Short mmCIF file of C-alpha atoms and ligand atoms in Angstrom, two decimals:
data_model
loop_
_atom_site.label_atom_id
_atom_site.label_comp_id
_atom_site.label_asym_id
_atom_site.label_seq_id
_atom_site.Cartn_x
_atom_site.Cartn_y
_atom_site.Cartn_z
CA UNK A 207 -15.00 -15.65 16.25
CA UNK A 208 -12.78 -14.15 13.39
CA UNK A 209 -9.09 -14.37 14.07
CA UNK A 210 -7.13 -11.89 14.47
CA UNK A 211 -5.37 -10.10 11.44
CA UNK A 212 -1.80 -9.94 12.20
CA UNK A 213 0.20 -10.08 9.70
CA UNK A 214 1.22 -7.69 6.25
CA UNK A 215 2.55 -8.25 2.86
CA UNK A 216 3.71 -5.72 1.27
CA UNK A 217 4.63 -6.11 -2.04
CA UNK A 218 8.46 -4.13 -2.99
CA UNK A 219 10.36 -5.85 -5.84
CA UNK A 220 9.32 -3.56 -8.55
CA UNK A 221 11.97 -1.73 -10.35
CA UNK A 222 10.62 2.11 -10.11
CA UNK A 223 11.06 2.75 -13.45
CA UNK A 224 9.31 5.61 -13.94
CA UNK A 225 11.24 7.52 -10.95
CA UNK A 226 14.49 6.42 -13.11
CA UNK A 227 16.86 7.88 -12.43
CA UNK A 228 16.21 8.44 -8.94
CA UNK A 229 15.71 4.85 -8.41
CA UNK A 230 18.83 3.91 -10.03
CA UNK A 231 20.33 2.49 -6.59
CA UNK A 232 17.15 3.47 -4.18
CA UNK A 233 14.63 1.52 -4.14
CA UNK A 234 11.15 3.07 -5.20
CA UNK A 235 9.84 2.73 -1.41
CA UNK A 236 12.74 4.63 0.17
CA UNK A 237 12.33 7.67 -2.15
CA UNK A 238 10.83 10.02 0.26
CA UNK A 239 7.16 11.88 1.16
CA UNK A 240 8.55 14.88 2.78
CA UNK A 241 10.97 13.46 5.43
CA UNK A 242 9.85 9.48 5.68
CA UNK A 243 10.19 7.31 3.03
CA UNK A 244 7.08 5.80 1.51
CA UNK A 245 7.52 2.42 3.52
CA UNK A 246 7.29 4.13 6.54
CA UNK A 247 4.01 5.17 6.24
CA UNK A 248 2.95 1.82 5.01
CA UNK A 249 4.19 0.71 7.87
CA UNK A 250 2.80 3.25 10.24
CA UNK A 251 -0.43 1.99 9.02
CA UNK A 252 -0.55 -1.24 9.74
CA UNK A 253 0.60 -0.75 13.15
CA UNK A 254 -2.11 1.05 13.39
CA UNK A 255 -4.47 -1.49 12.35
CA UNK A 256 -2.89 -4.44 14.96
CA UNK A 257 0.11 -5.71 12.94
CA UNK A 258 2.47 -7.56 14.72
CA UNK A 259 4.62 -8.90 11.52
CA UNK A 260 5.63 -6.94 8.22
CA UNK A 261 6.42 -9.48 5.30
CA UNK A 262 8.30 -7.68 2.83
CA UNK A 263 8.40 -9.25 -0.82
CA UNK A 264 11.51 -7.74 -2.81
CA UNK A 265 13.47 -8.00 -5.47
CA UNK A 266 17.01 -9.12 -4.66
CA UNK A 267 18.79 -5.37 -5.11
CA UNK A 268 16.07 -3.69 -3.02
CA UNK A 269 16.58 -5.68 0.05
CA UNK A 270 19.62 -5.03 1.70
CA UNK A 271 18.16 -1.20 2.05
CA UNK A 272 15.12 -1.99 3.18
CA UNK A 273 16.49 -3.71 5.69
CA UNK A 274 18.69 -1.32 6.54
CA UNK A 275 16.46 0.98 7.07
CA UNK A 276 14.32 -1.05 9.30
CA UNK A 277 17.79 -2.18 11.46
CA UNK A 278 18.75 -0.39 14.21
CA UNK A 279 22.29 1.39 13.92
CA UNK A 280 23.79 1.66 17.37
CA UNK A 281 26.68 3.42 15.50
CA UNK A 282 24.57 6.28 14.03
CA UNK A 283 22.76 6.27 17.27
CA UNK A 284 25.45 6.90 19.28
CA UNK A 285 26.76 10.04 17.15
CA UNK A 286 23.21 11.42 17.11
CA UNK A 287 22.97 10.74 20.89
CA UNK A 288 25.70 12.99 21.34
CA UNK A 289 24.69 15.94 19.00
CA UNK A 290 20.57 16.17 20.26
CA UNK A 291 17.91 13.21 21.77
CA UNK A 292 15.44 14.73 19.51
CA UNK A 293 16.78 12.80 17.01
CA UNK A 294 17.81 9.39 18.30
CA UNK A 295 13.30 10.18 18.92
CA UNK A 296 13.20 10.69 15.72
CA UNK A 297 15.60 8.20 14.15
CA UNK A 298 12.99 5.67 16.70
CA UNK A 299 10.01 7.24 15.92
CA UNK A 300 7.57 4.63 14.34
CA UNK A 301 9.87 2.10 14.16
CA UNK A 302 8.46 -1.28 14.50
CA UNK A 303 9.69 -3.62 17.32
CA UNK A 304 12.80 -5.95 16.69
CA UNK A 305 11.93 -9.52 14.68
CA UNK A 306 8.43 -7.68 13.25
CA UNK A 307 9.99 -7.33 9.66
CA UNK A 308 10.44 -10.33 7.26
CA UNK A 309 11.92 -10.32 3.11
CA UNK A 310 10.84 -13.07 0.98
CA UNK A 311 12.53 -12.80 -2.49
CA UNK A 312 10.03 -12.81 -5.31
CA UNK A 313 12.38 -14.20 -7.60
CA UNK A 314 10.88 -13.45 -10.61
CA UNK A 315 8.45 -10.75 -11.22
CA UNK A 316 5.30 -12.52 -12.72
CA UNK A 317 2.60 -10.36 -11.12
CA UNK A 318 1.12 -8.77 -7.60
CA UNK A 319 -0.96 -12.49 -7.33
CA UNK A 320 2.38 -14.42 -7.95
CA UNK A 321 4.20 -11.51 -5.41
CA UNK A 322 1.38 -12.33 -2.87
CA UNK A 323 1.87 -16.14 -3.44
CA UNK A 324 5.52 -16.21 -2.44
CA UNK A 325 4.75 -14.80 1.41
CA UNK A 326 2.35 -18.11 1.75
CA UNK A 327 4.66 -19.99 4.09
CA UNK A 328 5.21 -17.03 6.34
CA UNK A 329 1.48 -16.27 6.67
CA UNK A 330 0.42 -19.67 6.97
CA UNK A 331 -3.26 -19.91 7.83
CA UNK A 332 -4.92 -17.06 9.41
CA UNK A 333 -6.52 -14.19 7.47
CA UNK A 334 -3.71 -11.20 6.20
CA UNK A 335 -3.95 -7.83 4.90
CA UNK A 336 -1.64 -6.65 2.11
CA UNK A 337 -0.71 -3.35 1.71
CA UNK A 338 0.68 -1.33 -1.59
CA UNK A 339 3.10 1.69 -0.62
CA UNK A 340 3.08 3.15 -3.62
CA UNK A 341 -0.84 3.81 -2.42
CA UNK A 342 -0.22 6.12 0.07
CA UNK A 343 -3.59 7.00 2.17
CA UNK A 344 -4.30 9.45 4.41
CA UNK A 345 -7.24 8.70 5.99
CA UNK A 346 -8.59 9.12 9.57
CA UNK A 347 -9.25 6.34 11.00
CA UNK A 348 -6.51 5.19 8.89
CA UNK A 349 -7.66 3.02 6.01
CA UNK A 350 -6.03 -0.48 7.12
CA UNK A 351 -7.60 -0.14 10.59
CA UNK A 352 -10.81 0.97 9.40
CA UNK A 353 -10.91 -2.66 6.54
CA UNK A 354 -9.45 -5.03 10.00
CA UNK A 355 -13.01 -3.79 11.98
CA UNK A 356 -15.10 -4.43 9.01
CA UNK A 357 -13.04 -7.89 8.61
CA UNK A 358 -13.95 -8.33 12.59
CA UNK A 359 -17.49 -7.63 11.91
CA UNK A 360 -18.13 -9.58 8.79
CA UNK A 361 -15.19 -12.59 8.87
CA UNK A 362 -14.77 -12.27 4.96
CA UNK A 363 -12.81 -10.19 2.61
CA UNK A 364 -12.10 -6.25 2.59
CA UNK A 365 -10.75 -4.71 -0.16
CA UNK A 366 -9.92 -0.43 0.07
CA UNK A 367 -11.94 1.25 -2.90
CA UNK A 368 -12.79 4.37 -4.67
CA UNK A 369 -14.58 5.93 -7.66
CA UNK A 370 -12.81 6.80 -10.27
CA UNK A 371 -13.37 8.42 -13.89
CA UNK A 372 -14.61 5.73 -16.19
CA UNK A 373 -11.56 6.82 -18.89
CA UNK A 374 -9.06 5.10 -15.75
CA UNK A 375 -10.96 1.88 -15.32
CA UNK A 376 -7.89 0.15 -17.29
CA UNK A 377 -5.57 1.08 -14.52
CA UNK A 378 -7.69 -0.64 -11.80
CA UNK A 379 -8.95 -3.78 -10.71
CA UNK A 380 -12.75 -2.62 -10.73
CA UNK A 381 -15.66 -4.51 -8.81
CA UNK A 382 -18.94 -5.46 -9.79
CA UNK A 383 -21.46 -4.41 -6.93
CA UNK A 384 -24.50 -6.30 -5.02
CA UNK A 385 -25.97 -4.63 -2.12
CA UNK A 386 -24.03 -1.07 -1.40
CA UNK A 387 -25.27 1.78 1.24
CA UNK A 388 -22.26 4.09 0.26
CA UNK A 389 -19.21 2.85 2.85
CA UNK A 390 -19.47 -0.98 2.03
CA UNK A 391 -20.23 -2.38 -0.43
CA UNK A 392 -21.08 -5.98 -1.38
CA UNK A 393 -18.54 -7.56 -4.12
CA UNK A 394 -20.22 -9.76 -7.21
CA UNK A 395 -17.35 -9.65 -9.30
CA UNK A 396 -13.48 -8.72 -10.06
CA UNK A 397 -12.13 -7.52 -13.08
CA UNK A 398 -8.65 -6.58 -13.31
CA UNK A 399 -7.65 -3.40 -15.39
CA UNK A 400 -10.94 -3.83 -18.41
CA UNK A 401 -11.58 -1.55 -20.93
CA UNK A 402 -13.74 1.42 -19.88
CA UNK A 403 -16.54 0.21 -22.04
CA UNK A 404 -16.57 -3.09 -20.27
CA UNK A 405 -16.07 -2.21 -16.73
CA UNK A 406 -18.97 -3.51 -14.44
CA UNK A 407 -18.12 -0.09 -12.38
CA UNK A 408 -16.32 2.74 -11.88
CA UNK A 409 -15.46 1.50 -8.00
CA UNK A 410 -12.19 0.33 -8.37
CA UNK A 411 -9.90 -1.35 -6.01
CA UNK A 412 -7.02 0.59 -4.22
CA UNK A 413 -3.66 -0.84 -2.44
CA UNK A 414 -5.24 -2.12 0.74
CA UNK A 415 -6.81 -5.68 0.99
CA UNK A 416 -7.65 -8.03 4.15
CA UNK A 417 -7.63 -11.38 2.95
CA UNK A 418 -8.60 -15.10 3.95
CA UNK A 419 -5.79 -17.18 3.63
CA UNK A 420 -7.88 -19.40 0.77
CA UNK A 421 -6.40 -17.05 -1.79
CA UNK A 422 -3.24 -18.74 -1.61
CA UNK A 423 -4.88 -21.83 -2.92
CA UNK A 424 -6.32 -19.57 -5.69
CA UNK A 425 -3.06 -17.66 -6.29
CA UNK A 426 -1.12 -21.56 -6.69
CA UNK A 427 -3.47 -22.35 -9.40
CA UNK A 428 -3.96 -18.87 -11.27
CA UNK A 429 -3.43 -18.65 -14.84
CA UNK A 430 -1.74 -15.58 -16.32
CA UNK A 431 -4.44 -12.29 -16.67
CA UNK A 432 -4.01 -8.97 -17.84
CA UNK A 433 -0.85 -7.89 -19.08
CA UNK A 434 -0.15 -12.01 -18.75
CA UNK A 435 0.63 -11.59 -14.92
CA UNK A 436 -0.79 -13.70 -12.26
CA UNK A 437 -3.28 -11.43 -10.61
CA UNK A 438 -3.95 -11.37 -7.13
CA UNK A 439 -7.50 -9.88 -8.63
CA UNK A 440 -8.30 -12.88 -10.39
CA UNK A 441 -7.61 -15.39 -7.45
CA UNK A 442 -10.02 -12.87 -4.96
CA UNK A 443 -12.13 -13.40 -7.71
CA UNK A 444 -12.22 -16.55 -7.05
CA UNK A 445 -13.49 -16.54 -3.48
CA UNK A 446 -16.88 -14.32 -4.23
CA UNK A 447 -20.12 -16.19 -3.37
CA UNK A 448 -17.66 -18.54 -0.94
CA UNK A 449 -17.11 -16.25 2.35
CA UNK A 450 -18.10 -12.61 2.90
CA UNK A 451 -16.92 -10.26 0.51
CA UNK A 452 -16.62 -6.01 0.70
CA UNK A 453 -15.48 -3.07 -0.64
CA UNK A 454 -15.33 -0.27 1.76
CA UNK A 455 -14.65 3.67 0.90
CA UNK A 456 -12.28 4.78 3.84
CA UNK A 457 -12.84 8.12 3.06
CA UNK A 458 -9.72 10.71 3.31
CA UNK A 459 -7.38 10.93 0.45
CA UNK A 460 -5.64 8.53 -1.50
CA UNK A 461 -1.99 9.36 -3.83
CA UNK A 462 -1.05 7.42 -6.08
CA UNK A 463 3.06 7.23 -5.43
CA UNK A 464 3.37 4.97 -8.16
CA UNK A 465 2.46 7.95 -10.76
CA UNK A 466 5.50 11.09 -10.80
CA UNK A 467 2.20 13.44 -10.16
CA UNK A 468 0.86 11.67 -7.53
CA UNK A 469 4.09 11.26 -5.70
CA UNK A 470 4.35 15.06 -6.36
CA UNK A 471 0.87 16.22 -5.26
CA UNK A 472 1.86 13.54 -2.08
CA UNK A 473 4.77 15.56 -1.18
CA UNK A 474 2.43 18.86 -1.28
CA UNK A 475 -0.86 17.09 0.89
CA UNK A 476 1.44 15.87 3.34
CA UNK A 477 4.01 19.08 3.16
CA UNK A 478 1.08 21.14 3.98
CA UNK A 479 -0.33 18.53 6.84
CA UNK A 480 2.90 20.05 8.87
CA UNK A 481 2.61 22.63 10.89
CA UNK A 482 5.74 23.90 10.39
CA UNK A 483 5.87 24.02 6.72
CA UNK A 484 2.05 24.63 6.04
CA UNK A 485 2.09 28.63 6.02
CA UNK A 486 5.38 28.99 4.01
CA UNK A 487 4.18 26.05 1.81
CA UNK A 488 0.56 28.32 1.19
CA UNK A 489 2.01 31.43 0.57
CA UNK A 490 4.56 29.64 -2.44
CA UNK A 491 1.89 27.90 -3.79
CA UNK A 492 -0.04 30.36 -4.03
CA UNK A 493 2.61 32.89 -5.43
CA UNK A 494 3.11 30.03 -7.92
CA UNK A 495 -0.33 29.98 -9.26
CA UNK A 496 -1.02 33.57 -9.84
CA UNK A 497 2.75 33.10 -11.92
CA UNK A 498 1.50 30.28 -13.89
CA UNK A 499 -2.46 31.31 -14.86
C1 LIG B 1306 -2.64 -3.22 -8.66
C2 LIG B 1306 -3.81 -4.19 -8.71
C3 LIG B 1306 -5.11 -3.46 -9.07
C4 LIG B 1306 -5.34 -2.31 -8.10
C5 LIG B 1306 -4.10 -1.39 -8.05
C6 LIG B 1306 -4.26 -0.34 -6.98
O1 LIG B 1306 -2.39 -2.77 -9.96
O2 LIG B 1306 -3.53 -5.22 -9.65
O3 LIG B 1306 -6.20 -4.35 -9.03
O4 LIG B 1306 -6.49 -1.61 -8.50
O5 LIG B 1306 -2.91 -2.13 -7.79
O6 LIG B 1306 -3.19 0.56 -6.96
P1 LIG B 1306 -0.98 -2.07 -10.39
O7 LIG B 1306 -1.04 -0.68 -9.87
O8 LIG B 1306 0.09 -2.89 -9.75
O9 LIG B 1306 -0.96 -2.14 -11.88
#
């Protein structure tokens, strides 16, 4: 019997500095995707998938906002109340239960593996999944959920994954593959961010991972990688050939938040996912092309 995964990390103490100056005094993960800020739908997701407890890792200015966010204000209730219940709904709407969310400072920012590390104590030892906002995925069934069944199935390791050109393999932490039938596929071997030339693959990992809680051990011990952070890459790495290990395509799309064009072409997918934006959104789009070509 596999326990159950329920439990996040979600990694939040970077700086944003490529949305500066937007992110000046908002944290990267509140800028918005339409109308909800990207840890909503981070969130959202892992609800979906069974989590009971969000453990946020953040930087000491980010945190007072992201919790916040996540409070409830019975003063800004109250005046919404009054003006229209659709949005007191709205102000509620996917907003996880009382005592689910949890900040652990990160202290110092040494590395995802090192940002991973400091949530140990809170996950203590039963198998977690971390999720990466900036990777925002809209898949259906979402992406999380779909990695927690396999994880069910298989007791082992999931990591999210996805082809990508072989020019980008320096971005990514890119597997080396064993038995694969298209959806899963069997992990060998981690690299984090090589050299196109030297990449084992072109499957590279994406912001979603369900992980036994071994890696901590891993993480404790790492030595500095690429870009001399402690990779959470390198301690997975570290677990292949001990327990189950898989890569699984959850199909749908994936943006990249943490790139201006990504967050941009985010803002279009999921503009024209509403219903009451979609024809307006067409029409400009389109009159936009035809300006452009
Ligand atoms: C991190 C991971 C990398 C993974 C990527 C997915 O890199 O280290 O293995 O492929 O997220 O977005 P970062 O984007 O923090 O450089």
């Amino acid at each position: 019997m596999t326990r159950k995964v329920r439990k996040a990390v979600l990694p939040v103490a970077g700086l944003g500095t490529r949305f500066l100056p937007a992110t000046k005094a908002v944290p990267k993960e509140m800028l918005p995707i339409v109308d909800r800020p990207l840890i909503d739908y981070a969130v959202a997701e892992g609800r979906a998938a069974g989590i009971e407890t969000f453990i946020f890792v953040t930087n000491q200015r980010n945190e007072p906002t992201l919790r916040a966010h996540f409070d409830m204000v019975a003063t800004l209730e109250a005046e919404l109340a009054a003006k229209d219940p659709a949005l007191v709904r709205r102000l509620r709407d996917g907003e996880p239960p009382k005592g689910s969310i949890h900040c652990v400072p990160q202290g110092q920012p040494l590395g995802l593996g090192h940002a991973v590390g400091c949530a140990r104590d809170l996950v203590g030892d039963e198998p977690f999944a971390v999720i990466l906002p900036d990777d925002l995925m809209d898949a259906a069934p979402p992406a999380l959920a779909q990695m927690v069944a396999v994880h069910e199935r298989t007791g082992g390791n999931v990591v999210a994954v996805e082809e990508v050109p072989r020019e980008l393999t320096r971005r990514y932490g890119v597997l080396d593959i064993g038995a694969d039938d298209g959806i899963m596929a069997e992990v060998k071997g981690l690299v984090e961010k090589p050299e196109p030339e030297k990449a084992p693959s072109t499957l590279t990992v994406i912001g979603r991972y369900v992980l036994l809680p071994e890696v901590f051990e891993h993480i404790a011990k790492a030595e500095r990688g690429a870009g001399g952070e402690i990779q959470l890459t390198d301690a997975m790495a570290k677990m292949i050939g001990r327990a189950p290990f898989h890569g699984l395509r959850c199909g749908g799309r994936r943006f990249d938040c943490g790139s201006r064009i990504g967050f941009v072409e985010a803002q279009v997918g999921f503009g024209l996912k509403d219903p009451d934006m979609r024809d307006r959104l067409m029409q400009f789009l389109r009159a936009s092309g035809s300006e452009w070509e």
